[in-house]
Coordinates of C-alpha atoms in Angstrom, one line a residue:
M1 CA -47.3 24.7 -25.2
R2 CA -44.3 25.7 -23.0
P3 CA -41.3 26.4 -25.2
A4 CA -38.3 24.1 -24.6
R5 CA -35.4 25.6 -22.6
P6 CA -32.3 26.3 -24.7
L7 CA -29.6 23.7 -24.6
A8 CA -27.2 26.1 -23.0
E9 CA -29.5 26.4 -20.0
R10 CA -29.8 22.7 -19.6
R11 CA -26.1 21.9 -19.7
P12 CA -25.2 23.3 -16.2
R13 CA -27.9 21.2 -14.5
R14 CA -26.7 18.1 -16.3
A15 CA -23.2 18.7 -15.2
Q16 CA -24.3 19.4 -11.7
I17 CA -26.3 16.2 -11.5
S18 CA -23.4 14.2 -12.8
A19 CA -21.0 15.6 -10.2
E20 CA -23.4 15.0 -7.4
Q21 CA -24.1 11.4 -8.3
L22 CA -20.4 10.3 -8.7
A23 CA -20.1 9.2 -5.1
S24 CA -23.3 7.3 -5.2
L25 CA -22.4 5.6 -8.4
S26 CA -19.0 4.6 -6.9
H27 CA -20.7 3.1 -3.9
E28 CA -23.4 1.2 -5.9
F29 CA -20.8 -0.3 -8.3
R30 CA -18.2 -1.1 -5.6
T31 CA -20.5 -2.7 -2.9
P32 CA -21.4 -5.9 -4.8
L33 CA -17.8 -6.1 -6.2
N34 CA -16.5 -5.9 -2.6
G35 CA -18.6 -8.9 -1.8
V36 CA -17.4 -10.9 -4.8
L37 CA -13.7 -10.1 -4.1
G38 CA -14.0 -10.6 -0.4
M39 CA -15.6 -14.0 -0.7
A40 CA -13.1 -15.1 -3.4
R41 CA -10.2 -14.2 -1.0
L42 CA -11.8 -16.2 1.8
L43 CA -12.4 -19.1 -0.5
E44 CA -8.7 -19.0 -1.6
G45 CA -7.8 -19.6 2.1
T46 CA -9.7 -22.9 2.2
R47 CA -8.7 -26.4 1.0
L48 CA -9.2 -26.5 -2.7
T49 CA -8.0 -28.7 -5.5
A50 CA -5.6 -27.2 -8.0
E51 CA -8.4 -26.9 -10.6
Q52 CA -10.7 -25.1 -8.1
R53 CA -7.9 -22.8 -7.0
S54 CA -7.3 -21.8 -10.6
Y55 CA -11.0 -21.0 -11.0
V56 CA -11.1 -18.9 -7.9
A57 CA -7.9 -17.0 -8.9
A58 CA -9.5 -16.2 -12.3
L59 CA -12.7 -15.0 -10.5
R60 CA -10.7 -12.8 -8.1
E61 CA -8.5 -11.4 -10.9
S62 CA -11.5 -10.6 -13.1
G63 CA -13.2 -8.8 -10.1
E64 CA -10.0 -6.8 -9.4
H65 CA -9.8 -5.8 -13.0
L66 CA -13.4 -4.6 -13.0
L67 CA -12.9 -2.7 -9.8
G68 CA -9.9 -1.0 -11.2
L69 CA -11.9 0.1 -14.3
V70 CA -14.6 1.5 -12.1
N71 CA -12.1 3.4 -10.0
D72 CA -10.3 4.9 -13.0
V73 CA -13.4 5.9 -14.9
L74 CA -15.1 7.5 -11.9
D75 CA -11.9 9.2 -10.7
F76 CA -11.2 10.6 -14.1
A77 CA -14.8 11.9 -14.4
K78 CA -14.7 13.5 -11.0
L79 CA -11.3 15.2 -11.7
G80 CA -12.8 16.6 -14.9
E81 CA -16.0 17.9 -13.2
T82 CA -14.5 19.4 -10.0
G83 CA -10.8 19.8 -10.7
V84 CA -8.0 18.9 -8.3
E85 CA -8.1 20.3 -4.8
L86 CA -4.8 19.9 -3.0
R87 CA -4.5 19.5 0.8
P88 CA -0.9 20.1 1.6
G89 CA 0.6 18.8 4.9
T90 CA 3.7 17.2 6.2
V91 CA 4.7 14.0 4.3
D92 CA 7.2 11.5 5.5
V93 CA 8.8 10.5 2.1
E94 CA 10.2 7.1 3.3
A95 CA 6.9 6.2 4.9
L96 CA 5.1 7.0 1.7
L97 CA 7.3 4.8 -0.5
R98 CA 7.0 2.0 2.1
S99 CA 3.2 2.2 2.2
V100 CA 3.0 2.1 -1.6
C101 CA 5.2 -1.0 -1.9
E102 CA 3.7 -2.9 1.0
L103 CA 0.2 -2.2 -0.3
L104 CA 1.1 -3.8 -3.7
S105 CA 3.3 -6.5 -2.2
P106 CA 0.6 -9.2 -2.1
R107 CA -0.3 -8.7 -5.7
T108 CA 3.3 -8.6 -6.7
R109 CA 4.1 -11.9 -4.9
E110 CA 1.1 -13.6 -6.5
K111 CA 2.9 -13.0 -9.9
G112 CA 6.2 -14.2 -8.6
L113 CA 7.7 -10.7 -8.6
E114 CA 9.6 -8.6 -6.1
I115 CA 8.8 -5.0 -5.2
A116 CA 11.1 -2.8 -3.2
W117 CA 11.9 0.8 -2.3
A118 CA 14.7 3.1 -1.3
A119 CA 15.3 6.7 -0.4
P120 CA 18.6 8.6 0.1
A121 CA 20.0 9.7 3.4
G122 CA 18.9 13.1 4.6
L123 CA 15.5 13.1 2.8
S124 CA 12.9 13.0 5.4
R125 CA 9.8 15.2 5.3
I126 CA 8.3 17.5 2.7
R127 CA 5.1 19.6 2.4
A128 CA 2.7 18.1 -0.1
D129 CA -0.7 16.5 -0.6
E130 CA 0.2 13.0 0.6
G131 CA -3.0 11.4 -0.8
R132 CA -2.5 12.8 -4.3
L133 CA 1.2 12.0 -4.3
R134 CA 0.4 8.4 -3.2
Q135 CA -2.2 8.2 -6.0
I136 CA 0.4 9.0 -8.6
L137 CA 2.9 6.5 -7.3
L138 CA 0.2 3.8 -6.9
N139 CA -0.8 4.4 -10.5
F140 CA 2.7 4.0 -11.7
A141 CA 3.6 1.0 -9.5
A142 CA 0.3 -0.9 -10.2
N143 CA 0.9 -0.4 -13.9
A144 CA 4.4 -1.7 -13.6
V145 CA 3.2 -4.8 -11.8
K146 CA 0.5 -5.4 -14.4
F147 CA 2.9 -5.3 -17.3
T148 CA 5.9 -7.1 -15.7
E149 CA 6.1 -10.9 -16.0
A150 CA 9.5 -11.5 -14.5
G151 CA 11.8 -9.5 -12.1
G152 CA 10.0 -6.8 -10.3
V153 CA 9.5 -3.1 -9.5
L154 CA 11.7 -0.6 -7.7
V155 CA 10.3 2.7 -6.3
T156 CA 12.9 5.4 -5.5
V157 CA 13.2 9.1 -5.0
A158 CA 16.1 11.5 -5.6
R159 CA 16.6 15.2 -4.8
R160 CA 18.1 17.8 -7.1
G161 CA 18.1 21.1 -5.4
G162 CA 14.5 21.7 -4.3
V163 CA 13.1 19.3 -6.9
L164 CA 12.2 15.7 -6.0
R165 CA 12.0 13.1 -8.7
F166 CA 10.0 10.0 -7.8
R167 CA 10.8 7.0 -10.1
V168 CA 9.0 3.7 -10.6
E169 CA 11.2 1.3 -12.5
D170 CA 10.3 -2.2 -13.7
T171 CA 11.7 -5.1 -15.6
G172 CA 8.9 -5.4 -18.1
P173 CA 8.7 -4.9 -21.8
G174 CA 9.4 -1.1 -21.7
V175 CA 7.6 1.6 -23.7
A176 CA 8.5 2.4 -27.3
E177 CA 9.9 5.9 -27.7
A178 CA 7.2 6.9 -30.1
A179 CA 4.5 6.2 -27.5
R180 CA 6.0 7.9 -24.5
E181 CA 4.0 11.0 -24.8
S182 CA 0.7 9.6 -26.1
I183 CA 0.3 7.1 -23.2
F184 CA -0.4 9.9 -20.8
E185 CA -3.5 10.9 -22.8
A186 CA -6.9 9.6 -21.8
F187 CA -7.9 6.2 -23.3
A188 CA -4.5 5.6 -24.8
Q189 CA -2.7 2.3 -25.0
A190 CA 1.1 2.1 -25.5
D191 CA 0.9 -1.2 -27.3
P192 CA -2.4 -2.9 -28.6
A193 CA -0.7 -6.2 -28.1
H194 CA -1.0 -5.7 -24.3
A195 CA -4.7 -4.8 -24.4
A196 CA -5.5 -8.2 -23.0
L197 CA -3.9 -7.2 -19.7
G198 CA -6.8 -4.8 -19.1
G199 CA -7.2 -1.1 -18.4
V200 CA -8.8 1.7 -20.5
G201 CA -5.8 4.0 -20.4
L202 CA -6.9 6.4 -17.7
G203 CA -4.5 5.8 -14.8
L204 CA -1.6 7.6 -16.5
A205 CA -3.9 10.5 -17.6
I206 CA -5.0 10.9 -14.0
A207 CA -1.4 10.9 -12.9
R208 CA -0.6 13.7 -15.3
R209 CA -3.5 15.8 -14.2
L210 CA -2.5 15.4 -10.6
A211 CA 1.1 16.3 -11.4
A212 CA 0.1 19.4 -13.2
A213 CA -2.0 20.5 -10.2
M214 CA 1.3 20.3 -8.2
D215 CA 3.2 22.3 -10.8
G216 CA 5.1 19.2 -11.7
S217 CA 5.5 16.9 -14.6
V218 CA 5.5 13.2 -15.5
G219 CA 7.3 11.1 -18.1
V220 CA 8.7 7.7 -18.9
E221 CA 12.1 6.6 -20.0
S222 CA 14.0 3.3 -20.4
A223 CA 15.1 1.6 -17.2
D224 CA 18.6 0.3 -16.9
G225 CA 17.4 -3.3 -17.3
G226 CA 15.4 -2.5 -20.4
G227 CA 12.0 -2.1 -18.8
A228 CA 10.1 1.2 -18.2
A229 CA 10.9 3.9 -15.7
F230 CA 8.0 6.2 -15.0
W231 CA 8.8 9.4 -13.1
F232 CA 7.1 12.3 -11.5
E233 CA 9.0 15.4 -10.4
A234 CA 8.0 18.7 -8.7
R235 CA 9.4 21.3 -6.4
F236 CA 8.5 20.7 -2.7
E237 CA 9.3 22.5 0.4
T238 CA 11.4 20.6 2.9
V239 CA 10.1 20.3 6.4
A240 CA 12.7 20.2 9.2
G241 CA 12.7 17.0 11.2
P242 CA 15.0 14.9 13.4
A243 CA 18.3 14.0 11.8
Q244 CA 18.7 10.4 10.6
P245 CA 21.7 8.8 12.3
S246 CA 24.3 7.0 10.3
A247 CA 23.5 3.8 12.1
L248 CA 25.7 1.5 10.0
A249 CA 28.8 3.9 9.8
G250 CA 32.0 1.8 9.6
L251 CA 30.2 -1.5 8.8
T252 CA 30.1 -3.5 5.7
V253 CA 26.9 -5.3 4.9
G254 CA 26.4 -7.7 2.0
V255 CA 23.3 -8.9 0.3
A256 CA 22.8 -11.9 -1.9
S257 CA 19.6 -12.4 -3.8
P258 CA 18.7 -13.8 -7.2
S259 CA 16.5 -10.6 -7.6
A260 CA 18.3 -7.5 -8.9
I261 CA 15.4 -5.5 -7.5
V262 CA 16.0 -6.8 -3.9
R263 CA 19.8 -6.4 -4.3
E264 CA 19.6 -2.8 -5.5
A265 CA 17.0 -1.7 -2.9
A266 CA 19.0 -3.3 0.0
R267 CA 22.3 -1.7 -1.4
R268 CA 20.7 1.8 -1.4
Q269 CA 19.2 1.3 2.1
I270 CA 22.5 0.3 3.5
L271 CA 24.2 3.3 2.0
A272 CA 21.4 5.5 3.3
C273 CA 22.3 4.2 6.8
G274 CA 25.9 5.2 6.4
G275 CA 27.3 1.7 5.8
R276 CA 29.3 0.1 3.0
A277 CA 27.4 -2.2 0.7
A278 CA 28.2 -5.3 -1.3
A279 CA 25.7 -7.1 -3.5
A280 CA 25.8 -10.4 -5.5
P281 CA 23.3 -12.8 -7.1
D282 CA 24.6 -15.8 -5.1
A283 CA 26.1 -16.5 -1.7
E284 CA 29.5 -17.6 -3.1
S285 CA 30.1 -14.4 -4.9
L286 CA 29.0 -12.4 -1.9
L287 CA 31.4 -14.2 0.4
A288 CA 34.2 -13.3 -2.0
A289 CA 33.1 -9.6 -1.8
T290 CA 32.9 -9.5 2.0
G291 CA 35.2 -10.4 4.9
P292 CA 35.0 -12.3 8.2
G293 CA 33.0 -10.4 10.7
D294 CA 30.8 -8.6 8.1
V295 CA 27.0 -9.1 8.3
V296 CA 25.4 -10.7 5.2
L297 CA 21.8 -10.7 4.1
L298 CA 20.8 -14.0 2.3
D299 CA 17.6 -14.3 0.4
H300 CA 15.7 -17.5 1.1
R301 CA 15.1 -17.8 -2.6
L302 CA 18.8 -18.9 -2.8
A303 CA 17.9 -22.1 -1.1
S304 CA 17.7 -25.2 -3.3
G305 CA 14.4 -26.9 -3.3
R306 CA 12.9 -27.3 0.2
R307 CA 16.2 -27.4 1.9
A308 CA 17.0 -24.4 4.2
M309 CA 20.2 -22.5 3.7
R310 CA 23.0 -22.6 6.3
P311 CA 24.8 -19.4 7.4
P312 CA 28.5 -19.0 6.6
S313 CA 30.7 -20.0 9.5
D314 CA 32.7 -16.8 9.7
R315 CA 29.9 -14.2 9.1
R316 CA 26.8 -13.2 10.9
A317 CA 23.8 -13.8 8.6
I318 CA 20.3 -12.6 8.3
V319 CA 17.7 -14.4 6.1
L320 CA 15.3 -12.5 3.8
L321 CA 11.8 -13.9 3.7
A322 CA 8.4 -13.1 2.2
P323 CA 5.6 -12.7 4.8
E324 CA 4.1 -16.0 3.8
E325 CA 7.4 -17.7 4.6
R326 CA 7.2 -16.8 8.3
S327 CA 7.0 -20.5 9.3
R328 CA 10.7 -20.8 8.3
I329 CA 11.9 -18.3 10.9
A330 CA 12.3 -20.8 13.7
R331 CA 14.2 -23.3 11.5
Y332 CA 16.6 -20.6 10.3
R333 CA 17.3 -19.5 13.9
E334 CA 18.0 -23.1 14.8
L335 CA 20.5 -23.3 11.9
G336 CA 22.4 -20.3 13.3
F337 CA 21.0 -17.3 11.5
A338 CA 21.2 -14.1 13.6
G339 CA 17.8 -12.9 12.5
Y340 CA 15.3 -12.3 9.7
L341 CA 14.0 -9.4 7.5
I342 CA 10.7 -9.4 5.7
K343 CA 10.5 -8.2 2.1
P344 CA 9.9 -5.5 0.9
L345 CA 12.7 -4.4 3.3
R346 CA 12.3 -1.5 5.7
R347 CA 15.5 0.6 6.1
A348 CA 15.0 1.1 9.9
S349 CA 14.5 -2.6 10.4
L350 CA 17.5 -3.4 8.3
A351 CA 19.7 -1.2 10.4
E352 CA 18.3 -2.5 13.6
R353 CA 18.8 -6.2 12.7
V354 CA 22.3 -5.6 11.3
L355 CA 23.4 -3.9 14.5
A356 CA 21.9 -6.6 16.6
A357 CA 23.7 -9.3 14.5
H358 CA 27.0 -7.4 14.6
G359 CA 26.8 -6.8 18.3
A360 CA 27.7 -3.2 17.9
A361 CA 25.8 -2.1 20.9
A362 CA 24.6 -3.9 24.0
N363 CA 21.1 -2.6 23.7
H364 CA 20.6 -3.9 20.2
Q365 CA 18.7 -7.2 20.6
N366 CA 17.0 -9.1 17.8
G367 CA 14.4 -6.3 17.7
A368 CA 10.7 -6.5 17.8
E369 CA 8.9 -9.0 15.7
D370 CA 7.8 -7.7 12.3
E371 CA 4.0 -7.4 12.4
R372 CA 3.8 -8.8 8.9
V373 CA 4.8 -12.2 10.2
A374 CA 2.9 -12.1 13.5
H375 CA 0.4 -15.0 13.8
A376 CA -2.2 -12.6 15.1
A377 CA -1.9 -8.8 14.8
A378 CA -4.2 -7.9 17.7
P379 CA -4.9 -10.9 20.0
G380 CA -7.5 -10.0 22.6
A381 CA -8.4 -6.6 21.1
R382 CA -12.1 -5.7 21.3
V383 CA -13.4 -4.4 18.0
L384 CA -16.8 -2.9 17.2
L385 CA -17.6 -3.6 13.5
V386 CA -20.3 -1.2 12.2
E387 CA -21.5 -2.5 8.8
D388 CA -24.9 -2.9 7.3
N389 CA -24.1 -5.1 4.4
P390 CA -24.2 -8.8 5.6
I391 CA -21.6 -10.0 3.0
N392 CA -19.1 -7.3 3.9
A393 CA -19.7 -7.9 7.6
M394 CA -19.0 -11.6 7.2
L395 CA -15.7 -10.9 5.4
A396 CA -14.6 -8.4 8.1
R397 CA -15.6 -10.6 11.0
T398 CA -13.7 -13.6 9.5
L399 CA -10.5 -11.5 8.9
L400 CA -10.7 -9.9 12.4
A401 CA -11.2 -13.3 14.1
R402 CA -8.0 -14.5 12.3
E403 CA -6.1 -11.6 13.9
G404 CA -7.3 -12.6 17.4
C405 CA -9.9 -10.0 17.8
A406 CA -13.2 -10.2 19.8
V407 CA -15.8 -8.7 17.5
D408 CA -19.2 -7.1 18.2
H409 CA -21.3 -6.3 15.2
A410 CA -23.6 -3.3 14.9
R411 CA -25.7 -3.0 11.8
G412 CA -26.1 0.8 11.7
G413 CA -25.0 4.1 13.2
E414 CA -27.7 4.2 15.9
E415 CA -26.8 0.7 17.1
A416 CA -23.1 1.6 17.1
V417 CA -23.6 4.6 19.4
A418 CA -25.7 2.5 21.7
A419 CA -23.1 -0.3 21.8
V420 CA -20.3 2.2 22.8
R421 CA -22.5 3.5 25.6
V422 CA -22.5 0.1 27.3
G423 CA -19.2 -1.5 26.1
R424 CA -15.6 -0.6 25.9
Y425 CA -13.7 -1.1 22.6
D426 CA -10.1 -0.9 21.5
L427 CA -11.1 0.0 17.9
I428 CA -14.2 0.9 16.0
L429 CA -14.5 0.0 12.2
M430 CA -17.2 2.3 10.9
D431 CA -18.9 2.0 7.5
M432 CA -19.3 5.4 6.0
R433 CA -22.6 5.0 4.1
M434 CA -25.5 3.3 6.0
P435 CA -29.2 3.9 6.0
G436 CA -30.4 6.1 8.8
V437 CA -27.5 7.3 10.9
S438 CA -24.4 7.4 8.6
G439 CA -20.9 6.6 9.7
V440 CA -20.0 10.3 9.6
E441 CA -23.0 11.2 11.8
A442 CA -22.4 8.3 14.3
T443 CA -18.7 9.3 14.6
G444 CA -19.7 12.9 15.3
R445 CA -22.1 11.8 18.1
L446 CA -19.3 9.7 19.6
R447 CA -16.8 12.5 19.6
A448 CA -19.4 14.9 21.0
A449 CA -19.9 12.5 23.9
G450 CA -16.2 12.5 24.6
V451 CA -15.5 9.0 23.2
A452 CA -11.8 8.9 22.2
T453 CA -11.7 5.3 20.9
P454 CA -9.9 5.2 17.5
V455 CA -12.5 5.1 14.6
V456 CA -11.4 3.7 11.3
A457 CA -13.7 4.4 8.3
L458 CA -14.7 1.5 6.0
T459 CA -15.3 3.2 2.7
A460 CA -16.3 1.8 -0.7
N461 CA -15.2 5.0 -2.4
A462 CA -11.7 5.3 -3.7
F463 CA -11.7 9.1 -4.3
E464 CA -9.1 11.1 -2.3
D465 CA -11.8 13.6 -1.3
D466 CA -13.8 10.8 0.3
R467 CA -10.8 9.7 2.3
H468 CA -10.3 13.3 3.5
A469 CA -14.0 13.4 4.4
C470 CA -13.4 10.5 6.8
L471 CA -10.6 12.4 8.6
D472 CA -12.5 15.7 8.7
A473 CA -15.5 13.8 10.3
G474 CA -13.3 13.0 13.3
M475 CA -12.2 9.5 12.2
D476 CA -8.6 8.5 12.7
D477 CA -7.9 6.4 9.6
F478 CA -9.7 4.6 6.8
L479 CA -9.8 1.3 5.0
V480 CA -10.9 0.9 1.4
K481 CA -13.2 -2.0 0.8
P482 CA -12.9 -4.8 -0.2
L483 CA -10.7 -5.4 2.9
S484 CA -7.4 -7.1 2.3
P485 CA -5.7 -9.1 5.1
D486 CA -2.5 -7.0 4.9
A487 CA -4.2 -3.7 5.0
L488 CA -6.3 -4.8 8.0
R489 CA -3.3 -6.1 9.8
A490 CA -1.6 -2.7 9.4
I491 CA -4.6 -0.9 10.8
L492 CA -4.8 -3.2 13.8
T493 CA -1.1 -2.9 14.5
R494 CA -1.3 0.9 14.3
W495 CA -4.4 1.5 16.4
T496 CA -4.5 -1.2 19.0
G497 CA -1.4 -0.1 20.9
R498 CA 1.3 -2.2 19.2
D499 CA 2.6 0.5 17.0
S500 CA 1.4 3.7 18.6
D501 CA 4.4 5.7 17.2
K502 CA 2.9 5.4 13.7
A503 CA -0.4 6.9 14.8
G504 CA 0.8 10.5 15.0
P505 CA 0.8 11.6 11.3
V506 CA -2.7 10.2 10.7
R507 CA -4.1 12.1 13.7
E508 CA -2.3 15.3 12.5
A509 CA -4.0 14.8 9.1
A510 CA -7.4 14.4 10.8
A511 CA -6.9 17.6 12.7
R512 CA -6.1 19.7 9.6

C-alpha cells in the first residue's frame, strides 16, 4: 500500500487549487444572480400594482444582498491567498469622488436619502492605485447607505501636508466607541441589533487590508450630526496638472435645501470655485442671507406637494433635481428658472451654470445638457453586443434600446470577430468569459487586425485584478454585471463621442 503523503505536503496544493478556482467560483455564483437582478430591474420598469412592486423590490434587494455577500467573501479570500498587488497611476481625486457617489446614487435615492461629494480647491491629481482607492471608498459609502435611514452620506477629502484623508460621513446611528476598533476585524458586527441589515462583516476588514498595503490607516469617529464618519488616510505623491481657475471669484451663491448633506456639499463646492457661499434649509432664510443679483440654488424638494416652485423676482435661480425628475426641467424654465443642476452636484457644472445665470461672460450659455437627464444617451449609435448568456443578452439589449442604440448580437468571440469584419460599430460590449474564443482572445484578434473601435468588457467578476485584466487585454473600459441603467449610460456617453474628454484617463490606464 502506498503511504499517504504528509499533511504538510498536501497543504500547498490545496491552497493553489483554492486560489486558481476563485475567479471561476465568482463567475458561477454571479451569472445566475445577474439574471435574477437584471430581470427584476426590468420588471420594476413595467406597469405594476403597488403590491407587485413591493414584491419585486424585495426580490431585487434580496438578490443585491446575496451578490454583496458573494463579492465580499470571494474578495476577502483572494486577498488572503494572493495579497494585495498595487498598480499606481495618475488619479483625478475629484473624478474619483464623483464616480463613487454617482455609482451609489440610485440605491441612495431608493431609500429617500441624498449622497454628495466635495473636494477643496487645488487638490487635483495624485499617484495611487485608483481601483483599490475606489474599493475602500465604495465599501465605506455603501455601508453608510445601508445603515442610514434618514438624511444621507457626504464623501469628502482633505489634505494635510502630503497626507490625504478621505472621509465618508453619514447621518445614521453612529458606531459605539467600544466597537470602533473591532468592526475592522473579519466577521465583526458593530451592533447585533443591526444584523438584519445584512453583511458578514468583511467589507471593513477588506478596506483595512487595502489601506495597510498603501501604508495608510483607516478608522471611524463620530460625525458632526451624530452619525458615523469613516476615514482613510495615506501619504500620496501629488501629480502636477492644470491649475483650477477660481471661476466664481467675486460672486455670492446661495443654496437652499432641506438636506444638510446637499447644503454642505454645495457650500464646499462653491468655496472650491472661489465664490462666497450662503446656505439655508428654506428659501425664505436664504433670501435673507443673500442679496439682489446673487445666484441661488433651490432644491426641488422645497416645493410643496406637486406644485412647482417659483424663482425669486430679484435673484437668478437654478433648480436642483434628481435624475428621475428630469420631466420637470421644461416647466421650471417656463417659470423663469435660469437653469438646472442634477444631484449629486458636480463642481464644474455648478460653476458653469452659475456663470451662465449670472451673465458674467458672454460665452457662458446654459451649458450642455447633463447626460443623466438625457432621454437617450446614444441615439443612433451602433453597438455590437457579445454575450453568450441569453438572459444577460436580453437585459443588455433592452437597456441599449432604451438609450437609442441599434444593437447587433454576437453569441461568442468568433462570431464577434466575423461581425466586425463586415460591419462598422461605434462600440463593442464584450463578455469576458465565453466558451470557445473568450472576450480577451477576441479583443486581441481585433486589435491585431487594426480595429480601433472602443471595446468595453462585460465582466461578472468584481475583483480589481479582473478589471485590470480587461484593460491589459486591450479593452478600453469595463462594466460589471448585472448592468445598471446609470452605469451603462455613463459608458455610452463616454465612448460614443458625446463625452470624449473623459476617455483619456481610461485609455492611459489601459496602456499601463
